[in-house]
Amino acid sequence: MKRTIAAVLMVLSVCCLLICAVWFFQNSTEAQPAFAQSTLEQEALPSPTPTPGPQVQTLRFSATGDNLIHNGIYEQAKRRAQANGADGYDFSYCYENVKFFYSDFDVNWINQETLVTDTLEPSTYPCFSTPGDMGRQLYDLGFRVFNLSNNHTYDKGAQGLQATTDFWAAMPEDVTTAGLYTDDATAPVIQTVDGVRIAYLGFTEHTNGINTPANAPSHVIYTSELDVMQQLLEQARSEADLVVVSVHWGVEGSHSVTQAQKDLAQKMADWGADVIIGTHPHVVQTAQWLTAADGRQAFVAYSLGNFLNAQSTADTMVGMILTFTVEKTTQPDGTASTVIREPLFYPTVNHYDAHYANIRMYLLRDYTDELASAHGVRGNFPGFSLSYITSMLQENVDSEFLVLPE
């Protein structure tokens, strides 16, 4: 009897265990889909769409002053080419000491003071013509934007204008020229660099008393043509992110900025200019920020002074390279604004030995007292030295923008 009861209890125990196991299994399998569904729902939730931010594009810009090619320069270049068994003109020696500087910039601009052609005979002051090898040398240095509007543009009449127009048109496609206009194309020249649209204009105060030649293929615009200047600047402002204007103005040999320069600079800023590059005095003048009528900050460099030249006075040996950063910010809605940052002047020295021999360029930071003591200009100005150069720059250029050697 006891064995029967024990057997029954054992059977009941096994049944209870089976019932519990079935119950646990059913409950656990029924709960699993709910957990899995919850997990899937969490995985299926879309990620939040990131809010687009502004896009910022930057580029580095340099501007160099008057490349004024006298006969001493091209005659030496001719002899160098002949010494190397080559035809033409070898100007590479003139720029050897500064060529590395321009590789740091996205845009290199220069005022080409003299006509450059492959067809006219070279000539010097007062009516200049420069061999085409000069233009090709500047291209090799990294220059891509050439201002052609100055007081020597009409030196060779309609023939000279046609010759220089043909020369620049035959240069590589990435070359841009500014300052010469035709009746069919009196408009800003626009170049796009790294997504930034840059408009270029050039104006000149005079052309040494020479009127626009008859049958000329192109012409300059004088600073007295205010209505035309305003129309072009307003058009440039509407079409470009950055408006760069060259103005050939001021008094030759004077470090003083005239009231006429200041007044015209403000007008050009109000009409749309962002950067105003002054040329013509052949010596340095100061610079400043201007507030335009629309609230923009425009920068004016009243005179960069000379670059390569064979003049005979001490202060025409010293020039400046203007550098700045262009920053374009595009908002998600497509609106864009462009500002100029950190405008700086890097001084240069045009050096030659006695009797205008071996004319060549240096950055001031690479120039030495030893070189200065041997400069041919000391025949006219015995005080030419590093100290003279530094003092002259400090007296005439705002220290905020001037980069002097340590």
mmCIF file of C-alpha atoms in Angstrom:
data_model
loop_
_atom_site.group_PDB
_atom_site.id
_atom_site.type_symbol
_atom_site.label_atom_id
_atom_site.label_comp_id
_atom_site.label_asym_id
_atom_site.label_seq_id
_atom_site.Cartn_x
_atom_site.Cartn_y
_atom_site.Cartn_z
ATOM 1 C CA MET A 1 0.000 0.000 0.000
ATOM 2 C CA LYS A 2 2.777 2.400 0.900
ATOM 3 C CA ARG A 3 4.518 1.611 -2.356
ATOM 4 C CA THR A 4 1.345 2.380 -4.295
ATOM 5 C CA ILE A 5 0.988 5.764 -2.589
ATOM 6 C CA ALA A 6 4.653 6.582 -3.258
ATOM 7 C CA ALA A 7 4.273 5.688 -6.923
ATOM 8 C CA VAL A 8 1.171 7.869 -7.239
ATOM 9 C CA LEU A 9 2.994 10.789 -5.597
ATOM 10 C CA MET A 10 5.921 10.368 -7.948
ATOM 11 C CA VAL A 11 3.628 10.395 -10.990
ATOM 12 C CA LEU A 12 1.872 13.505 -9.696
ATOM 13 C CA SER A 13 5.233 15.206 -9.123
ATOM 14 C CA VAL A 14 6.372 14.452 -12.664
ATOM 15 C CA CYS A 15 3.046 15.733 -14.035
ATOM 16 C CA CYS A 16 3.398 18.953 -12.048
ATOM 17 C CA LEU A 17 6.911 19.447 -13.363
ATOM 18 C CA LEU A 18 5.725 18.885 -16.928
ATOM 19 C CA ILE A 19 2.841 21.331 -16.487
ATOM 20 C CA CYS A 20 5.210 23.982 -15.073
ATOM 21 C CA ALA A 21 7.663 23.446 -17.906
ATOM 22 C CA VAL A 22 4.932 23.802 -20.539
ATOM 23 C CA TRP A 23 3.589 26.943 -18.831
ATOM 24 C CA PHE A 24 7.047 28.533 -18.648
ATOM 25 C CA PHE A 25 7.818 27.688 -22.277
ATOM 26 C CA GLN A 26 4.524 29.100 -23.545
ATOM 27 C CA ASN A 27 4.910 32.323 -21.589
ATOM 28 C CA SER A 28 8.505 32.835 -22.644
ATOM 29 C CA THR A 29 7.774 32.211 -26.352
ATOM 30 C CA GLU A 30 4.704 34.447 -26.268
ATOM 31 C CA ALA A 31 6.719 37.300 -24.726
ATOM 32 C CA GLN A 32 9.567 37.018 -27.236
ATOM 33 C CA PRO A 33 7.737 38.454 -30.269
ATOM 34 C CA ALA A 34 6.747 41.486 -28.215
ATOM 35 C CA PHE A 35 10.390 42.076 -27.286
ATOM 36 C CA ALA A 36 11.544 41.495 -30.850
ATOM 37 C CA GLN A 37 8.849 43.813 -32.196
ATOM 38 C CA SER A 38 9.896 46.501 -29.743
ATOM 39 C CA THR A 39 13.518 46.118 -30.841
ATOM 40 C CA LEU A 40 12.580 46.322 -34.523
ATOM 41 C CA GLU A 41 10.477 49.388 -33.895
ATOM 42 C CA GLN A 42 13.446 51.054 -32.208
ATOM 43 C CA GLU A 43 15.732 50.110 -35.086
ATOM 44 C CA ALA A 44 13.232 51.397 -37.643
ATOM 45 C CA LEU A 45 13.049 54.882 -36.128
ATOM 46 C CA PRO A 46 14.676 57.331 -38.593
ATOM 47 C CA SER A 47 17.795 59.189 -37.473
ATOM 48 C CA PRO A 48 17.332 62.918 -37.027
ATOM 49 C CA THR A 49 18.233 64.867 -40.199
ATOM 50 C CA PRO A 50 21.373 66.901 -39.495
ATOM 51 C CA THR A 51 20.890 70.634 -39.847
ATOM 52 C CA PRO A 52 23.119 71.865 -42.700
ATOM 53 C CA GLY A 53 25.635 74.501 -41.688
ATOM 54 C CA PRO A 54 27.252 77.267 -43.696
ATOM 55 C CA GLN A 55 29.925 76.357 -46.231
ATOM 56 C CA VAL A 56 33.137 78.403 -46.078
ATOM 57 C CA GLN A 57 35.545 78.744 -49.004
ATOM 58 C CA THR A 58 38.869 80.542 -48.713
ATOM 59 C CA LEU A 59 41.590 81.549 -51.124
ATOM 60 C CA ARG A 60 44.836 83.498 -50.899
ATOM 61 C CA PHE A 61 45.424 86.540 -53.129
ATOM 62 C CA SER A 62 48.552 88.563 -53.913
ATOM 63 C CA ALA A 63 48.915 91.856 -55.801
ATOM 64 C CA THR A 64 52.233 93.252 -57.052
ATOM 65 C CA GLY A 65 53.034 96.803 -58.147
ATOM 66 C CA ASP A 66 54.515 98.436 -61.236
ATOM 67 C CA ASN A 67 56.483 96.074 -63.485
ATOM 68 C CA LEU A 68 58.251 98.877 -65.365
ATOM 69 C CA ILE A 69 60.626 97.536 -68.014
ATOM 70 C CA HIS A 70 63.382 99.932 -69.048
ATOM 71 C CA ASN A 71 65.971 99.193 -71.725
ATOM 72 C CA GLY A 72 68.615 98.171 -69.183
ATOM 73 C CA ILE A 73 66.400 95.266 -68.162
ATOM 74 C CA TYR A 74 65.627 93.848 -71.591
ATOM 75 C CA GLU A 75 69.157 94.455 -72.915
ATOM 76 C CA GLN A 76 70.603 92.414 -70.045
ATOM 77 C CA ALA A 77 67.976 89.722 -70.654
ATOM 78 C CA LYS A 78 68.996 89.602 -74.317
ATOM 79 C CA ARG A 79 72.666 89.106 -73.405
ATOM 80 C CA ARG A 80 71.803 86.349 -70.926
ATOM 81 C CA ALA A 81 69.843 84.461 -73.542
ATOM 82 C CA GLN A 82 72.716 84.776 -76.029
ATOM 83 C CA ALA A 83 75.226 83.599 -73.407
ATOM 84 C CA ASN A 84 73.134 80.456 -73.020
ATOM 85 C CA GLY A 85 72.956 79.933 -76.772
ATOM 86 C CA ALA A 86 69.270 80.841 -76.902
ATOM 87 C CA ASP A 87 67.192 83.279 -78.880
ATOM 88 C CA GLY A 88 64.957 85.908 -77.350
ATOM 89 C CA TYR A 89 65.245 87.272 -73.823
ATOM 90 C CA ASP A 90 65.983 85.556 -70.533
ATOM 91 C CA PHE A 91 64.289 87.480 -67.713
ATOM 92 C CA SER A 92 64.468 84.630 -65.196
ATOM 93 C CA TYR A 93 67.494 86.117 -63.401
ATOM 94 C CA CYS A 94 65.485 89.248 -62.546
ATOM 95 C CA TYR A 95 62.916 87.303 -60.516
ATOM 96 C CA GLU A 96 64.931 84.329 -59.272
ATOM 97 C CA ASN A 97 64.989 85.549 -55.659
ATOM 98 C CA VAL A 98 61.219 86.071 -55.337
ATOM 99 C CA LYS A 99 59.732 83.274 -57.421
ATOM 100 C CA PHE A 100 59.075 81.015 -54.414
ATOM 101 C CA PHE A 101 56.870 83.657 -52.773
ATOM 102 C CA TYR A 102 54.056 83.416 -55.305
ATOM 103 C CA SER A 103 53.591 79.662 -54.994
ATOM 104 C CA ASP A 104 51.697 80.207 -51.726
ATOM 105 C CA PHE A 105 48.783 82.001 -53.398
ATOM 106 C CA ASP A 106 45.733 80.946 -55.379
ATOM 107 C CA VAL A 107 45.655 84.208 -57.352
ATOM 108 C CA ASN A 108 48.652 86.377 -58.279
ATOM 109 C CA TRP A 109 47.863 89.809 -59.776
ATOM 110 C CA ILE A 110 50.364 92.323 -61.216
ATOM 111 C CA ASN A 111 50.302 95.777 -62.781
ATOM 112 C CA GLN A 112 52.107 95.330 -66.104
ATOM 113 C CA GLU A 113 53.128 98.939 -66.651
ATOM 114 C CA THR A 114 54.479 98.531 -70.188
ATOM 115 C CA LEU A 115 53.044 97.063 -73.385
ATOM 116 C CA VAL A 116 54.112 93.446 -73.907
ATOM 117 C CA THR A 117 54.247 92.180 -77.492
ATOM 118 C CA ASP A 118 55.940 89.661 -79.760
ATOM 119 C CA THR A 119 55.829 91.948 -82.795
ATOM 120 C CA LEU A 120 56.990 95.461 -81.869
ATOM 121 C CA GLU A 121 60.620 96.369 -81.332
ATOM 122 C CA PRO A 122 61.539 96.864 -77.671
ATOM 123 C CA SER A 123 61.667 100.473 -76.509
ATOM 124 C CA THR A 124 62.162 102.360 -73.275
ATOM 125 C CA TYR A 125 61.031 105.627 -71.674
ATOM 126 C CA PRO A 126 59.012 107.610 -72.595
ATOM 127 C CA CYS A 127 57.139 105.223 -74.917
ATOM 128 C CA PHE A 128 57.622 101.669 -73.749
ATOM 129 C CA SER A 129 57.414 98.342 -75.539
ATOM 130 C CA THR A 130 58.524 95.121 -73.849
ATOM 131 C CA PRO A 131 59.433 91.752 -75.414
ATOM 132 C CA GLY A 132 56.866 88.994 -75.098
ATOM 133 C CA ASP A 133 59.321 86.848 -73.157
ATOM 134 C CA MET A 134 58.590 89.117 -70.196
ATOM 135 C CA GLY A 135 54.933 88.087 -70.189
ATOM 136 C CA ARG A 136 55.872 84.434 -70.414
ATOM 137 C CA GLN A 137 58.357 84.831 -67.564
ATOM 138 C CA LEU A 138 55.688 86.401 -65.356
ATOM 139 C CA TYR A 139 53.392 83.499 -66.194
ATOM 140 C CA ASP A 140 56.104 81.052 -65.118
ATOM 141 C CA LEU A 141 56.362 82.944 -61.819
ATOM 142 C CA GLY A 142 52.683 82.236 -61.181
ATOM 143 C CA PHE A 143 50.999 85.450 -62.292
ATOM 144 C CA ARG A 144 47.617 84.887 -63.905
ATOM 145 C CA VAL A 145 45.934 88.301 -63.665
ATOM 146 C CA PHE A 146 47.505 91.262 -65.488
ATOM 147 C CA ASN A 147 46.318 94.846 -65.183
ATOM 148 C CA LEU A 148 46.923 96.710 -68.461
ATOM 149 C CA SER A 149 45.365 100.108 -67.726
ATOM 150 C CA ASN A 150 47.959 102.799 -67.022
ATOM 151 C CA ASN A 151 49.522 105.975 -68.380
ATOM 152 C CA HIS A 152 51.632 103.991 -70.893
ATOM 153 C CA THR A 153 48.782 101.997 -72.455
ATOM 154 C CA TYR A 154 48.643 104.296 -75.506
ATOM 155 C CA ASP A 155 52.444 104.625 -75.912
ATOM 156 C CA LYS A 156 52.440 102.893 -79.316
ATOM 157 C CA GLY A 157 49.038 103.992 -80.582
ATOM 158 C CA ALA A 158 46.543 101.656 -82.198
ATOM 159 C CA GLN A 159 49.358 99.393 -83.410
ATOM 160 C CA GLY A 160 50.598 98.902 -79.873
ATOM 161 C CA LEU A 161 47.122 98.182 -78.546
ATOM 162 C CA GLN A 162 46.552 95.574 -81.249
ATOM 163 C CA ALA A 163 49.948 93.983 -80.650
ATOM 164 C CA THR A 164 49.519 93.687 -76.884
ATOM 165 C CA THR A 165 45.922 92.477 -77.269
ATOM 166 C CA ASP A 166 47.117 89.746 -79.634
ATOM 167 C CA PHE A 167 49.922 88.772 -77.265
ATOM 168 C CA TRP A 168 47.715 88.302 -74.219
ATOM 169 C CA ALA A 169 45.021 86.546 -76.247
ATOM 170 C CA ALA A 170 47.609 83.939 -77.269
ATOM 171 C CA MET A 171 48.606 83.194 -73.677
ATOM 172 C CA PRO A 172 47.178 80.115 -71.885
ATOM 173 C CA GLU A 173 43.470 80.144 -71.134
ATOM 174 C CA ASP A 174 43.960 80.696 -67.406
ATOM 175 C CA VAL A 175 45.390 84.189 -68.041
ATOM 176 C CA THR A 176 43.069 87.091 -67.234
ATOM 177 C CA THR A 177 43.673 90.696 -68.270
ATOM 178 C CA ALA A 178 41.871 93.771 -66.991
ATOM 179 C CA GLY A 179 41.714 97.450 -67.850
ATOM 180 C CA LEU A 180 41.234 97.359 -71.619
ATOM 181 C CA TYR A 181 37.697 97.619 -72.946
ATOM 182 C CA THR A 182 35.971 97.397 -76.318
ATOM 183 C CA ASP A 183 32.741 99.042 -77.351
ATOM 184 C CA ASP A 184 31.170 95.589 -77.584
ATOM 185 C CA ALA A 185 32.530 94.340 -74.264
ATOM 186 C CA THR A 186 32.682 97.151 -71.750
ATOM 187 C CA ALA A 187 32.050 94.897 -68.791
ATOM 188 C CA PRO A 188 33.860 93.490 -65.777
ATOM 189 C CA VAL A 189 36.115 90.509 -66.363
ATOM 190 C CA ILE A 190 35.048 87.665 -64.064
ATOM 191 C CA GLN A 191 37.266 84.769 -63.011
ATOM 192 C CA THR A 192 36.124 81.842 -60.854
ATOM 193 C CA VAL A 193 38.707 80.430 -58.451
ATOM 194 C CA ASP A 194 37.811 77.646 -55.999
ATOM 195 C CA GLY A 195 34.140 78.575 -56.181
ATOM 196 C CA VAL A 196 34.738 82.305 -55.643
ATOM 197 C CA ARG A 197 33.721 84.632 -58.489
ATOM 198 C CA ILE A 198 36.193 87.526 -58.761
ATOM 199 C CA ALA A 199 35.465 90.579 -60.916
ATOM 200 C CA TYR A 200 38.374 92.691 -62.185
ATOM 201 C CA LEU A 201 38.275 96.293 -63.348
ATOM 202 C CA GLY A 202 41.033 98.771 -64.165
ATOM 203 C CA PHE A 203 40.949 102.552 -64.562
ATOM 204 C CA THR A 204 43.608 105.199 -65.185
ATOM 205 C CA GLU A 205 43.818 108.890 -64.391
ATOM 206 C CA HIS A 206 45.536 109.740 -67.689
ATOM 207 C CA THR A 207 47.581 108.387 -70.606
ATOM 208 C CA ASN A 208 50.377 110.973 -70.748
ATOM 209 C CA GLY A 209 48.330 113.330 -72.880
ATOM 210 C CA ILE A 210 47.765 110.765 -75.649
ATOM 211 C CA ASN A 211 44.121 110.486 -76.678
ATOM 212 C CA THR A 212 42.474 107.183 -77.518
ATOM 213 C CA PRO A 213 43.925 106.299 -80.945
ATOM 214 C CA ALA A 214 41.655 106.176 -83.959
ATOM 215 C CA ASN A 215 40.755 102.629 -84.999
ATOM 216 C CA ALA A 216 42.109 101.247 -81.737
ATOM 217 C CA PRO A 217 40.862 97.727 -80.937
ATOM 218 C CA SER A 218 40.350 98.686 -77.292
ATOM 219 C CA HIS A 219 40.527 101.629 -74.927
ATOM 220 C CA VAL A 220 41.031 102.585 -71.302
ATOM 221 C CA ILE A 221 38.450 104.131 -69.007
ATOM 222 C CA TYR A 222 39.587 107.329 -67.337
ATOM 223 C CA THR A 223 38.888 108.158 -63.701
ATOM 224 C CA SER A 224 37.045 111.254 -64.942
ATOM 225 C CA GLU A 225 34.373 108.961 -66.462
ATOM 226 C CA LEU A 226 32.554 108.554 -63.171
ATOM 227 C CA ASP A 227 29.227 107.450 -64.671
ATOM 228 C CA VAL A 228 30.916 104.630 -66.600
ATOM 229 C CA MET A 229 32.927 103.575 -63.560
ATOM 230 C CA GLN A 230 29.818 103.500 -61.391
ATOM 231 C CA GLN A 231 27.902 101.397 -63.915
ATOM 232 C CA LEU A 232 30.743 98.882 -64.201
ATOM 233 C CA LEU A 233 31.263 98.619 -60.455
ATOM 234 C CA GLU A 234 27.568 98.138 -59.758
ATOM 235 C CA GLN A 235 27.433 95.450 -62.445
ATOM 236 C CA ALA A 236 30.481 93.742 -60.964
ATOM 237 C CA ARG A 237 28.922 93.870 -57.495
ATOM 238 C CA SER A 238 25.794 92.111 -58.775
ATOM 239 C CA GLU A 239 27.710 89.390 -60.635
ATOM 240 C CA ALA A 240 30.686 88.553 -58.420
ATOM 241 C CA ASP A 241 31.568 87.574 -54.874
ATOM 242 C CA LEU A 242 34.665 89.795 -54.829
ATOM 243 C CA VAL A 243 35.311 93.002 -56.782
ATOM 244 C CA VAL A 244 38.972 93.946 -57.336
ATOM 245 C CA VAL A 245 39.705 97.340 -58.887
ATOM 246 C CA SER A 246 43.022 98.737 -60.068
ATOM 247 C CA VAL A 247 43.398 102.514 -60.264
ATOM 248 C CA HIS A 248 46.383 104.261 -61.844
ATOM 249 C CA TRP A 249 46.345 107.578 -59.990
ATOM 250 C CA GLY A 250 48.178 109.955 -57.704
ATOM 251 C CA VAL A 251 51.369 111.962 -58.064
ATOM 252 C CA GLU A 252 54.515 110.280 -59.362
ATOM 253 C CA GLY A 253 57.265 110.180 -56.769
ATOM 254 C CA SER A 254 54.987 111.276 -53.908
ATOM 255 C CA HIS A 255 54.240 109.242 -50.786
ATOM 256 C CA SER A 256 51.313 111.548 -49.960
ATOM 257 C CA VAL A 257 47.799 110.397 -50.748
ATOM 258 C CA THR A 258 45.848 113.198 -52.415
ATOM 259 C CA GLN A 259 42.331 114.172 -51.436
ATOM 260 C CA ALA A 260 41.238 113.209 -54.947
ATOM 261 C CA GLN A 261 42.511 109.664 -54.355
ATOM 262 C CA LYS A 262 40.657 109.429 -51.044
ATOM 263 C CA ASP A 263 37.409 110.765 -52.505
ATOM 264 C CA LEU A 264 37.519 108.430 -55.496
ATOM 265 C CA ALA A 265 38.346 105.442 -53.298
ATOM 266 C CA GLN A 266 35.250 106.078 -51.188
ATOM 267 C CA LYS A 267 33.082 106.388 -54.296
ATOM 268 C CA MET A 268 34.387 103.106 -55.687
ATOM 269 C CA ALA A 269 33.780 101.350 -52.373
ATOM 270 C CA ASP A 270 30.223 102.716 -52.301
ATOM 271 C CA TRP A 271 29.648 101.508 -55.868
ATOM 272 C CA GLY A 272 30.831 97.962 -55.129
ATOM 273 C CA ALA A 273 34.621 97.642 -54.838
ATOM 274 C CA ASP A 274 35.986 95.270 -52.188
ATOM 275 C CA VAL A 275 39.692 95.765 -52.897
ATOM 276 C CA ILE A 276 41.207 98.857 -54.526
ATOM 277 C CA ILE A 277 44.798 98.518 -55.741
ATOM 278 C CA GLY A 278 46.584 101.792 -56.413
ATOM 279 C CA THR A 279 49.460 102.094 -58.866
ATOM 280 C CA HIS A 280 51.405 104.848 -60.726
ATOM 281 C CA PRO A 281 53.344 106.897 -58.112
ATOM 282 C CA HIS A 282 56.255 104.359 -58.335
ATOM 283 C CA VAL A 283 56.700 104.782 -54.573
ATOM 284 C CA VAL A 284 54.727 103.319 -51.681
ATOM 285 C CA GLN A 285 51.718 104.981 -50.097
ATOM 286 C CA THR A 286 49.612 103.962 -47.142
ATOM 287 C CA ALA A 287 46.421 101.892 -46.974
ATOM 288 C CA GLN A 288 43.168 101.872 -45.039
ATOM 289 C CA TRP A 289 39.799 100.231 -44.518
ATOM 290 C CA LEU A 290 36.747 102.042 -45.904
ATOM 291 C CA THR A 291 33.115 101.530 -44.906
ATOM 292 C CA ALA A 292 30.969 101.311 -48.036
ATOM 293 C CA ALA A 293 27.453 102.697 -48.322
ATOM 294 C CA ASP A 294 25.993 99.195 -47.835
ATOM 295 C CA GLY A 295 28.085 98.575 -44.718
ATOM 296 C CA ARG A 296 30.765 96.406 -46.335
ATOM 297 C CA GLN A 297 34.394 96.876 -45.372
ATOM 298 C CA ALA A 298 36.542 97.655 -48.425
ATOM 299 C CA PHE A 299 40.327 97.818 -48.442
ATOM 300 C CA VAL A 300 42.342 100.380 -50.393
ATOM 301 C CA ALA A 301 46.098 100.251 -50.992
ATOM 302 C CA TYR A 302 46.838 103.696 -52.383
ATOM 303 C CA SER A 303 50.129 102.713 -54.058
ATOM 304 C CA LEU A 304 52.127 99.488 -54.090
ATOM 305 C CA GLY A 305 55.155 101.256 -55.548
ATOM 306 C CA ASN A 306 57.513 99.702 -58.067
ATOM 307 C CA PHE A 307 58.399 96.127 -58.763
ATOM 308 C CA LEU A 308 61.126 95.500 -61.372
ATOM 309 C CA ASN A 309 62.475 98.773 -62.820
ATOM 310 C CA ALA A 310 65.595 100.758 -63.691
ATOM 311 C CA GLN A 311 64.732 104.103 -62.171
ATOM 312 C CA SER A 312 67.317 106.176 -60.335
ATOM 313 C CA THR A 313 65.877 107.341 -56.992
ATOM 314 C CA ALA A 314 66.095 105.525 -53.673
ATOM 315 C CA ASP A 315 62.396 105.244 -52.866
ATOM 316 C CA THR A 316 61.533 103.861 -56.318
ATOM 317 C CA MET A 317 63.679 100.854 -55.406
ATOM 318 C CA VAL A 318 61.179 99.839 -52.705
ATOM 319 C CA GLY A 319 57.756 98.351 -53.384
ATOM 320 C CA MET A 320 55.196 96.153 -51.650
ATOM 321 C CA ILE A 321 53.301 92.967 -52.400
ATOM 322 C CA LEU A 322 49.772 93.106 -51.006
ATOM 323 C CA THR A 323 48.433 89.798 -49.695
ATOM 324 C CA PHE A 324 45.069 88.918 -48.189
ATOM 325 C CA THR A 325 42.675 86.040 -47.590
ATOM 326 C CA VAL A 326 39.281 85.913 -49.288
ATOM 327 C CA GLU A 327 36.589 84.163 -47.248
ATOM 328 C CA LYS A 328 33.243 83.322 -48.859
ATOM 329 C CA THR A 329 30.469 81.954 -46.619
ATOM 330 C CA THR A 330 27.405 80.346 -48.227
ATOM 331 C CA GLN A 331 24.358 79.796 -46.012
ATOM 332 C CA PRO A 332 22.000 76.783 -46.378
ATOM 333 C CA ASP A 333 19.452 78.997 -48.152
ATOM 334 C CA GLY A 334 22.031 79.877 -50.819
ATOM 335 C CA THR A 335 22.814 83.415 -49.726
ATOM 336 C CA ALA A 336 26.524 84.203 -49.657
ATOM 337 C CA SER A 337 28.801 86.861 -48.255
ATOM 338 C CA THR A 338 32.489 87.515 -48.860
ATOM 339 C CA VAL A 339 35.005 89.284 -46.645
ATOM 340 C CA ILE A 340 38.661 90.261 -46.871
ATOM 341 C CA ARG A 341 40.869 89.149 -44.010
ATOM 342 C CA GLU A 342 44.419 90.002 -42.927
ATOM 343 C CA PRO A 343 45.593 92.411 -45.641
ATOM 344 C CA LEU A 344 49.367 92.664 -45.332
ATOM 345 C CA PHE A 345 52.240 94.291 -47.219
ATOM 346 C CA TYR A 346 55.489 92.396 -47.842
ATOM 347 C CA PRO A 347 58.138 94.925 -48.934
ATOM 348 C CA THR A 348 60.396 94.272 -51.915
ATOM 349 C CA VAL A 349 63.695 95.771 -53.063
ATOM 350 C CA ASN A 350 64.671 96.306 -56.690
ATOM 351 C CA HIS A 351 68.458 95.923 -56.731
ATOM 352 C CA TYR A 352 71.100 96.714 -59.300
ATOM 353 C CA ASP A 353 74.863 97.024 -59.162
ATOM 354 C CA ALA A 354 76.880 99.983 -60.435
ATOM 355 C CA HIS A 355 75.761 101.347 -63.813
ATOM 356 C CA TYR A 356 72.405 99.508 -63.592
ATOM 357 C CA ALA A 357 74.066 96.109 -63.934
ATOM 358 C CA ASN A 358 72.365 92.858 -62.886
ATOM 359 C CA ILE A 359 68.902 94.270 -62.151
ATOM 360 C CA ARG A 360 67.001 91.866 -59.911
ATOM 361 C CA MET A 361 64.328 91.619 -57.209
ATOM 362 C CA TYR A 362 64.486 90.686 -53.515
ATOM 363 C CA LEU A 363 62.009 90.441 -50.707
ATOM 364 C CA LEU A 364 63.081 92.852 -47.975
ATOM 365 C CA ARG A 365 63.296 89.942 -45.523
ATOM 366 C CA ASP A 366 66.058 88.449 -47.717
ATOM 367 C CA TYR A 367 67.900 91.712 -48.365
ATOM 368 C CA THR A 368 71.120 92.532 -46.524
ATOM 369 C CA ASP A 369 73.193 95.542 -45.547
ATOM 370 C CA GLU A 370 75.951 94.153 -47.728
ATOM 371 C CA LEU A 371 73.684 94.242 -50.778
ATOM 372 C CA ALA A 372 72.394 97.699 -49.884
ATOM 373 C CA SER A 373 75.940 99.042 -49.597
ATOM 374 C CA ALA A 374 76.616 97.879 -53.171
ATOM 375 C CA HIS A 375 73.367 99.198 -54.697
ATOM 376 C CA GLY A 376 73.935 101.311 -57.771
ATOM 377 C CA VAL A 377 71.380 103.858 -56.560
ATOM 378 C CA ARG A 378 73.923 104.995 -53.964
ATOM 379 C CA GLY A 379 75.543 107.000 -56.731
ATOM 380 C CA ASN A 380 72.538 109.329 -56.462
ATOM 381 C CA PHE A 381 71.639 108.614 -52.830
ATOM 382 C CA PRO A 382 74.598 107.542 -50.653
ATOM 383 C CA GLY A 383 72.330 106.918 -47.669
ATOM 384 C CA PHE A 384 70.598 103.908 -49.202
ATOM 385 C CA SER A 385 70.635 101.143 -46.570
ATOM 386 C CA LEU A 386 68.390 98.708 -44.728
ATOM 387 C CA SER A 387 67.830 101.388 -42.114
ATOM 388 C CA TYR A 388 66.734 103.873 -44.774
ATOM 389 C CA ILE A 389 64.326 101.359 -46.317
ATOM 390 C CA THR A 390 62.748 100.468 -42.980
ATOM 391 C CA SER A 391 62.378 104.086 -41.882
ATOM 392 C CA MET A 392 60.869 105.131 -45.205
ATOM 393 C CA LEU A 393 58.291 102.346 -45.017
ATOM 394 C CA GLN A 394 57.391 103.094 -41.401
ATOM 395 C CA GLU A 395 56.906 106.777 -42.202
ATOM 396 C CA ASN A 396 54.582 106.161 -45.139
ATOM 397 C CA VAL A 397 52.656 102.924 -44.526
ATOM 398 C CA ASP A 398 50.310 102.111 -41.647
ATOM 399 C CA SER A 399 52.098 99.692 -39.318
ATOM 400 C CA GLU A 400 48.898 97.635 -38.981
ATOM 401 C CA PHE A 401 49.495 96.259 -42.476
ATOM 402 C CA LEU A 402 53.282 96.347 -42.796
ATOM 403 C CA VAL A 403 55.355 93.159 -42.431
ATOM 404 C CA LEU A 404 58.946 94.064 -41.589
ATOM 405 C CA PRO A 405 61.820 91.654 -40.914
ATOM 406 C CA GLU A 406 62.447 90.802 -37.270
#
